[in-house]
Coordinates of C-alpha atoms in Angstrom, one line a residue:
X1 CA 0.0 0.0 0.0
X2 CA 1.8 3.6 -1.0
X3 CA 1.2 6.1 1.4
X4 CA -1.2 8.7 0.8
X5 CA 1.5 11.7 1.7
X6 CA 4.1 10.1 -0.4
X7 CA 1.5 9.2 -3.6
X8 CA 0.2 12.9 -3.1
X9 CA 4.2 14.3 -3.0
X10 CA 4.6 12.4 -6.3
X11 CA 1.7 13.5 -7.9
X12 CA 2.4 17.3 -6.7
X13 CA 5.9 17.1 -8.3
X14 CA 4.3 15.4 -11.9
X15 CA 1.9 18.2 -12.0
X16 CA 4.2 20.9 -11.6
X17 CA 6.2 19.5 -14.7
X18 CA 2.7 18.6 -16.5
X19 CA 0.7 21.8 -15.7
X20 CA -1.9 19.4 -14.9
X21 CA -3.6 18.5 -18.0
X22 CA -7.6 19.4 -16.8
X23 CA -9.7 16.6 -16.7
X24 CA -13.0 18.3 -16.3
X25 CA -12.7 20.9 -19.3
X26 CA -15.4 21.0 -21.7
X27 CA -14.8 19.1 -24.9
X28 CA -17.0 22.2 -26.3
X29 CA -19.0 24.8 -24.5
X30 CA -21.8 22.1 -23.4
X31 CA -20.0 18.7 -22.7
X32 CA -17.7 18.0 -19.5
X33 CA -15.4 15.9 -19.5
X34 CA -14.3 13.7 -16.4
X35 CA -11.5 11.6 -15.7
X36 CA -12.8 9.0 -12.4
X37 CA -10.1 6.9 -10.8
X38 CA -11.3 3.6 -10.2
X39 CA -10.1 0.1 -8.9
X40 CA -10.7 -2.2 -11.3
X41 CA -13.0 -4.5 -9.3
X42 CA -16.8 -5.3 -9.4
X43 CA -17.5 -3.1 -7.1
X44 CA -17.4 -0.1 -9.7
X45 CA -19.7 -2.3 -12.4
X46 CA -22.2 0.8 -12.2
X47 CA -20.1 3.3 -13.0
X48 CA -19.0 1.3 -16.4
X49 CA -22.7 0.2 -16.9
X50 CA -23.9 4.2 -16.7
X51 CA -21.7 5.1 -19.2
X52 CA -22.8 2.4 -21.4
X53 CA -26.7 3.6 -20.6
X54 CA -25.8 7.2 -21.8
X55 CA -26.9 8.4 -18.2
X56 CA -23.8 10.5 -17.8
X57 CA -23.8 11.9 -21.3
X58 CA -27.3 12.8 -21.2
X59 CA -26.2 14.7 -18.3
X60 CA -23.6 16.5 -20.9
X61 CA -20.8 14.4 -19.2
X62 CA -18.3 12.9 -20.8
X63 CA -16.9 10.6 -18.2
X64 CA -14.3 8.4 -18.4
X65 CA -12.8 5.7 -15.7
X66 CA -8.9 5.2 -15.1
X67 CA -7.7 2.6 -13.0
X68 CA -5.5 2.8 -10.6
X69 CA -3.9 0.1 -8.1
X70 CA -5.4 1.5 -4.9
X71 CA -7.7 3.9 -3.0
X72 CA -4.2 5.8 -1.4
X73 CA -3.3 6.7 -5.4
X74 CA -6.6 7.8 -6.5
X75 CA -7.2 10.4 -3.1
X76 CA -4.0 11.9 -3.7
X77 CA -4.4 12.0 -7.3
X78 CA -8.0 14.1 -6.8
X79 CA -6.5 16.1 -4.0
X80 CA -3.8 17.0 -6.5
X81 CA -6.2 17.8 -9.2
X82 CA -5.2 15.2 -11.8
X83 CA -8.2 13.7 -11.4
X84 CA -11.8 15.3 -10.2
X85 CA -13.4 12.2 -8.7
X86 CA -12.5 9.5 -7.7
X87 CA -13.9 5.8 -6.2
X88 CA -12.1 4.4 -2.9
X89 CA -13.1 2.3 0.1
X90 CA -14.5 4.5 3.0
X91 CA -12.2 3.4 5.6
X92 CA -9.4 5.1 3.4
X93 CA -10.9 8.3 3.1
X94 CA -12.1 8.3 6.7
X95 CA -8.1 7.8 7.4
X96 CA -7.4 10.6 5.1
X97 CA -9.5 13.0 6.2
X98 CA -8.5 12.4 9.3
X99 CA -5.2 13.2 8.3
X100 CA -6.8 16.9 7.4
X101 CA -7.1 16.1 3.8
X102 CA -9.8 18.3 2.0
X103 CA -12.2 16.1 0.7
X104 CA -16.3 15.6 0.0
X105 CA -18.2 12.5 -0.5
X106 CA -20.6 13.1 -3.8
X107 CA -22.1 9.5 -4.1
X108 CA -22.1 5.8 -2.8
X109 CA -20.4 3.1 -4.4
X110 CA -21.1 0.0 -2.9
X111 CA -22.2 -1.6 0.1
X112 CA -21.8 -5.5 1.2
X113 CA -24.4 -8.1 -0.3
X114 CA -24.7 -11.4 1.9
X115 CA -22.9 -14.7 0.6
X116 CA -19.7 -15.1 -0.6
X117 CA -18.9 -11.4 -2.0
X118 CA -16.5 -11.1 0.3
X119 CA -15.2 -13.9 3.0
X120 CA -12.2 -15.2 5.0
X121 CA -10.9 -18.9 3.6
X122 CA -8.5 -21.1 4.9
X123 CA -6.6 -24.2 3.6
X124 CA -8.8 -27.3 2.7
X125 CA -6.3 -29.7 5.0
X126 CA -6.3 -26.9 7.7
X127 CA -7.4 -27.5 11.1
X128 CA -8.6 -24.4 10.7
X129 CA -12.5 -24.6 10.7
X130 CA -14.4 -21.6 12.6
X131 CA -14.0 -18.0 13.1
X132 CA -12.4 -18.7 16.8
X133 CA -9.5 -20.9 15.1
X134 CA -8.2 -17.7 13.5
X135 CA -6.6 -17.0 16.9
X136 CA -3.0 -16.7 16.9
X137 CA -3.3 -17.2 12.9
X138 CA -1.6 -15.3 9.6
X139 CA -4.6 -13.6 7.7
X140 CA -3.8 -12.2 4.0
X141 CA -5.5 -8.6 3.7
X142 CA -4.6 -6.6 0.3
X143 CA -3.9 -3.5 2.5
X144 CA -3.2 -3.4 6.3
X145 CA -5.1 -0.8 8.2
X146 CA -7.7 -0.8 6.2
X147 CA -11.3 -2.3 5.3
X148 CA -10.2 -5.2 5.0
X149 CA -8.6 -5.9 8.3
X150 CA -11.1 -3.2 10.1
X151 CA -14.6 -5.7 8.9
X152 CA -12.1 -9.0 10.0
X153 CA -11.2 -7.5 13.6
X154 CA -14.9 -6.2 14.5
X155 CA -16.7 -9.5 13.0
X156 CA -14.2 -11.5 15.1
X157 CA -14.3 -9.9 18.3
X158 CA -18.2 -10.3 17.7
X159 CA -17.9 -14.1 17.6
X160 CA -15.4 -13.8 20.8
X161 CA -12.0 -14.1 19.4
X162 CA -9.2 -12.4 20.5
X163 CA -8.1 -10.1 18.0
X164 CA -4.4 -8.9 19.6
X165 CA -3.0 -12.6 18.6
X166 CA -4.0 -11.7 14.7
X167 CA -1.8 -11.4 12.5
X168 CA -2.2 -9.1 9.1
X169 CA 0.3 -10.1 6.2
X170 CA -0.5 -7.9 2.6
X171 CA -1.1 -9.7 -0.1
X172 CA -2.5 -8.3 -3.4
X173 CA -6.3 -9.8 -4.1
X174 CA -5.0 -11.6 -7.9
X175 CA -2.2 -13.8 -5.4
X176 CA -5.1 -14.7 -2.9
X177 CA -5.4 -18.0 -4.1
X178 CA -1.8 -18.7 -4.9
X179 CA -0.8 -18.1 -1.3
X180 CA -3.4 -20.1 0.3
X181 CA -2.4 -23.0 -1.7
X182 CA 1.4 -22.5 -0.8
X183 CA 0.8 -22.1 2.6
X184 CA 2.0 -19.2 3.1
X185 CA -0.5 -17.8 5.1
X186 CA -2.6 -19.6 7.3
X187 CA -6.1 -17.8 6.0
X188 CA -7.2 -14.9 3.1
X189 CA -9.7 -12.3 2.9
X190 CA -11.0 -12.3 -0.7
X191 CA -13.0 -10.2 -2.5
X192 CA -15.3 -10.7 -5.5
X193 CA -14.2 -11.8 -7.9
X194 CA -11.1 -13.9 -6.3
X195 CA -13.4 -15.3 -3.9
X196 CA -14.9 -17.1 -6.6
X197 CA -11.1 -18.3 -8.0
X198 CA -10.4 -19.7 -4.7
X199 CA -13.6 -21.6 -4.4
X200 CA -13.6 -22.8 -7.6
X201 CA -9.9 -24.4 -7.3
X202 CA -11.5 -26.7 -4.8
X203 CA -9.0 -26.4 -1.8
X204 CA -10.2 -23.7 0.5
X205 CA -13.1 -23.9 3.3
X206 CA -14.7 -21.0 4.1
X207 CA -14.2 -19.6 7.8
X208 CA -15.9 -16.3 8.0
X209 CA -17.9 -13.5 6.0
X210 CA -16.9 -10.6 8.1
X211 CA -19.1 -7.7 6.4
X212 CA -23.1 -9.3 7.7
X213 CA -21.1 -9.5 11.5
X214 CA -20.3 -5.8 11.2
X215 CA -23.5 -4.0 9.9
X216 CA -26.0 -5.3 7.1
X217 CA -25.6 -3.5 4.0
X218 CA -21.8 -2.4 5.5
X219 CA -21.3 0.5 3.5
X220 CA -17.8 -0.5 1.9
X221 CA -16.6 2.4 -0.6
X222 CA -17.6 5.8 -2.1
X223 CA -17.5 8.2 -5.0
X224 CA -15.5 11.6 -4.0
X225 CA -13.9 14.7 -4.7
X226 CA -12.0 17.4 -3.1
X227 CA -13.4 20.3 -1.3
X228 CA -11.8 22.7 -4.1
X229 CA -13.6 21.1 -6.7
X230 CA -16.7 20.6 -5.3
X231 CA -16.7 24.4 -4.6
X232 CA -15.9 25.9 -7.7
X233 CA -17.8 23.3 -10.0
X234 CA -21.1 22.6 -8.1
X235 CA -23.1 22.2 -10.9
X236 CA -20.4 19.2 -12.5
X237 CA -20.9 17.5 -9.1
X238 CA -24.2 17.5 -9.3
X239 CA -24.4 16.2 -12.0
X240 CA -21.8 13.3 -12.0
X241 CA -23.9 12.5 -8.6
X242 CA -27.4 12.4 -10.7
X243 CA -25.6 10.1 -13.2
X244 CA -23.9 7.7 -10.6
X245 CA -27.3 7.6 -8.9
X246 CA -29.2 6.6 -11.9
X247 CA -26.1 4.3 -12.6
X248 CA -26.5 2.4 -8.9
X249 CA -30.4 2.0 -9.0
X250 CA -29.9 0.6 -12.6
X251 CA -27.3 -1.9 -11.6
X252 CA -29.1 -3.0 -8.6
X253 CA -32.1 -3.9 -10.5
X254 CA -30.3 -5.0 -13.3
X255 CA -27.6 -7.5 -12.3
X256 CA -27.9 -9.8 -15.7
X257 CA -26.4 -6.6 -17.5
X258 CA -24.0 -6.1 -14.8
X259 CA -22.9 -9.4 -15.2
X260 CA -22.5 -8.6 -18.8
X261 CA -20.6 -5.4 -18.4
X262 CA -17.9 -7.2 -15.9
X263 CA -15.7 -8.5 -18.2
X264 CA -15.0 -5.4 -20.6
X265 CA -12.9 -4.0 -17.6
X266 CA -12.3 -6.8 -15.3
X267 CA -10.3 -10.1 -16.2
X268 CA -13.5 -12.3 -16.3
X269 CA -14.4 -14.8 -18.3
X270 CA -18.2 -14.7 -19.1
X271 CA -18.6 -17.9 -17.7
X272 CA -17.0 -16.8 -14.0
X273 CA -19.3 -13.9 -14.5
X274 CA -22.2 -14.9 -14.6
X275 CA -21.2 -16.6 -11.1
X276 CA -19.8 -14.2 -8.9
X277 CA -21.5 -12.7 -5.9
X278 CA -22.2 -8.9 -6.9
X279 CA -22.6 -6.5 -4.3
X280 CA -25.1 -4.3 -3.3
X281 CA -25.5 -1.2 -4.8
X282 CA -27.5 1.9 -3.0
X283 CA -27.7 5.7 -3.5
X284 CA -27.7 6.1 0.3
X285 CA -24.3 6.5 1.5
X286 CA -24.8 5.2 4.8
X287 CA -23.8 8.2 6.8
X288 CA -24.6 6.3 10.3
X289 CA -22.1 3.6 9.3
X290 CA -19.9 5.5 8.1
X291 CA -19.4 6.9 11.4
X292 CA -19.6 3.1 12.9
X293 CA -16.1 2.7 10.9
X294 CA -14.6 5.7 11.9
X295 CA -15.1 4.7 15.7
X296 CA -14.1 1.1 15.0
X297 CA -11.0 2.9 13.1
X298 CA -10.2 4.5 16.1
X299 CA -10.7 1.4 18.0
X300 CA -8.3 -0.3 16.3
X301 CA -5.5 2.1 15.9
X302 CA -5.8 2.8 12.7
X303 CA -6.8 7.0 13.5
X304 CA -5.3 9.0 16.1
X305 CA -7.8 11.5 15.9
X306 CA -11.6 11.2 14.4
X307 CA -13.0 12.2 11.2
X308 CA -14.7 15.2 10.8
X309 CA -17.5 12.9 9.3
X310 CA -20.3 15.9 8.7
X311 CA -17.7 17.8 6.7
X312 CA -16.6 14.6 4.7
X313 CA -20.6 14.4 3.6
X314 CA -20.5 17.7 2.8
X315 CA -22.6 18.9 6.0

């Protein structure tokens, strides 16, 4: 995981050099474009799907998604103003806002679904077979100190276990299955659409879905943009929120299409597509839980001071 300082020191020094190329000019005087930084996971199927539904561009927005490797590049890069908004997992922003860093919350992105969307697995020949064997165990996280980690410590120390003997190795999500078969780890916390590699490889048990333990419909991640932006263009937030919202309530209803969208930006086969676990998608952004996971941040070290959560929604 690259530190948000240090990703937002690089991006700083590129834009000097670069003058910044705008992403949000007007292509001509009606139509705005809009560069989003996204993680190329399923998570973001709406955002992909709404462009293909011509909700943004009916909106005279002319958006268009760049992925990125993490949530830490993509809030430094929209702090910096490379990019205007940008999708990343809540407990990341509510770390870097914490951290004073000027940013505003313009739509939801996606929030848990029961099953297998997202889930803890171990070894098939482990003796490893309940939540309260994770004790004294090696989990695989893609980023420490972060939702991952944060959903596995509070579902855990709701089913008793003692979380201080936990210990948090990072992994990336693609190697999930690779180290659990190695052995490398003792257990993994896949997401979506690795949870479905691992199953489907035949040697891994399920142990635990931490995101049902910590809330239903666990808000996991957001659409944002910094405090500068949404300030002097109101009306292009506005907008790019109208469109993502259409985008959401479409998805949500419409999961055969998602289904069908997954695999012109995710590594899917159609056939593993059409088998994941999707998410839930929402136009509420879960305010109340959002503070939940600031206070279990806290709770867990991973803030020294809270979140100015009101000013993060824009209140």
């Amino acid at each position: 995981m690259i530190p948000v300082r240090r990703a937002l020191a690089t991006l700083l020094s590129a834009l000097l050099v670069t003058g910044a190329a705008a992403c949000s000019d007007s292509a001509d005087d009606s139509v705005t474009r809009l560069e989003i930084g996204v993680v190329p996971v399923i998570d973001v199927a709406p955002l992909y799907l709404g462009i293909a539904k011509g909700f943004f561009s009916s909106r005279k927005l002319e958006v268009t998604p760049k992925p990125s490797q993490g949530g830490s590049i993509i809030i430094a890069a929209v702090v910096a103003g490379s990019q205007r908004i940008g999708f990343s997992n809540n407990t990341s922003l509510l770390i870097a806002a914490a951290k004073g860093l000027p940013l505003r919350i313009v739509a939801a992105g996606n929030q848990a679904s029961e099953g297998d969307y997202a889930a803890v697995f171990a070894p098939g020949d482990s003796a490893i077979g309940s939540p309260a064997d994770l004790a004294g165990k090696s989990i695989a996280v893609n980023n420490l100190n972060n939702v991952g980690p944060l959903s596995i410590n509070a579902a855990l120390q709701a089913s008793g276990v003692d979380i201080a003997r936990i210990k948090y190795v990072e992994i990336p999500f693609p190697d999930m299955a690779a180290a659990l078969a190695q052995h490398r780890v003792d257990a993994v916390f896949a997401v979506e659409p690795f949870a479905s590699a691992i199953k489907a490889a035949g040697d891994a048990k399920l142990v635990l879905r931490p995101y049902p333990l910590v809330a239903p419909h666990f808000p996991v991640a957001s659409y944002f943009t910094s405090e500068s932006f949404a300030a002097s263009d109101p009306d292009v937030v506005d907008r790019f929120r109208q469109g993502m919202n259409e985008s959401l309530a479409y998805a949500q209803s419409h999961p055969d299409e998602v289904r069908g969208i997954l695999p012109s930006y995710v590594k899917l086969t159609p056939e593993v597509a059409a088998r994941v676990v999707l998410p839930e998608w929402s136009t509420d952004v879960g305010a109340p839980l959002l503070r939940r996971t600031a206070e279990l941040a806290l709770k867990y070290g991973y803030l020294k001071t809270a979140p100015d959560v009101t000013r993060l929604m824009g209140g």
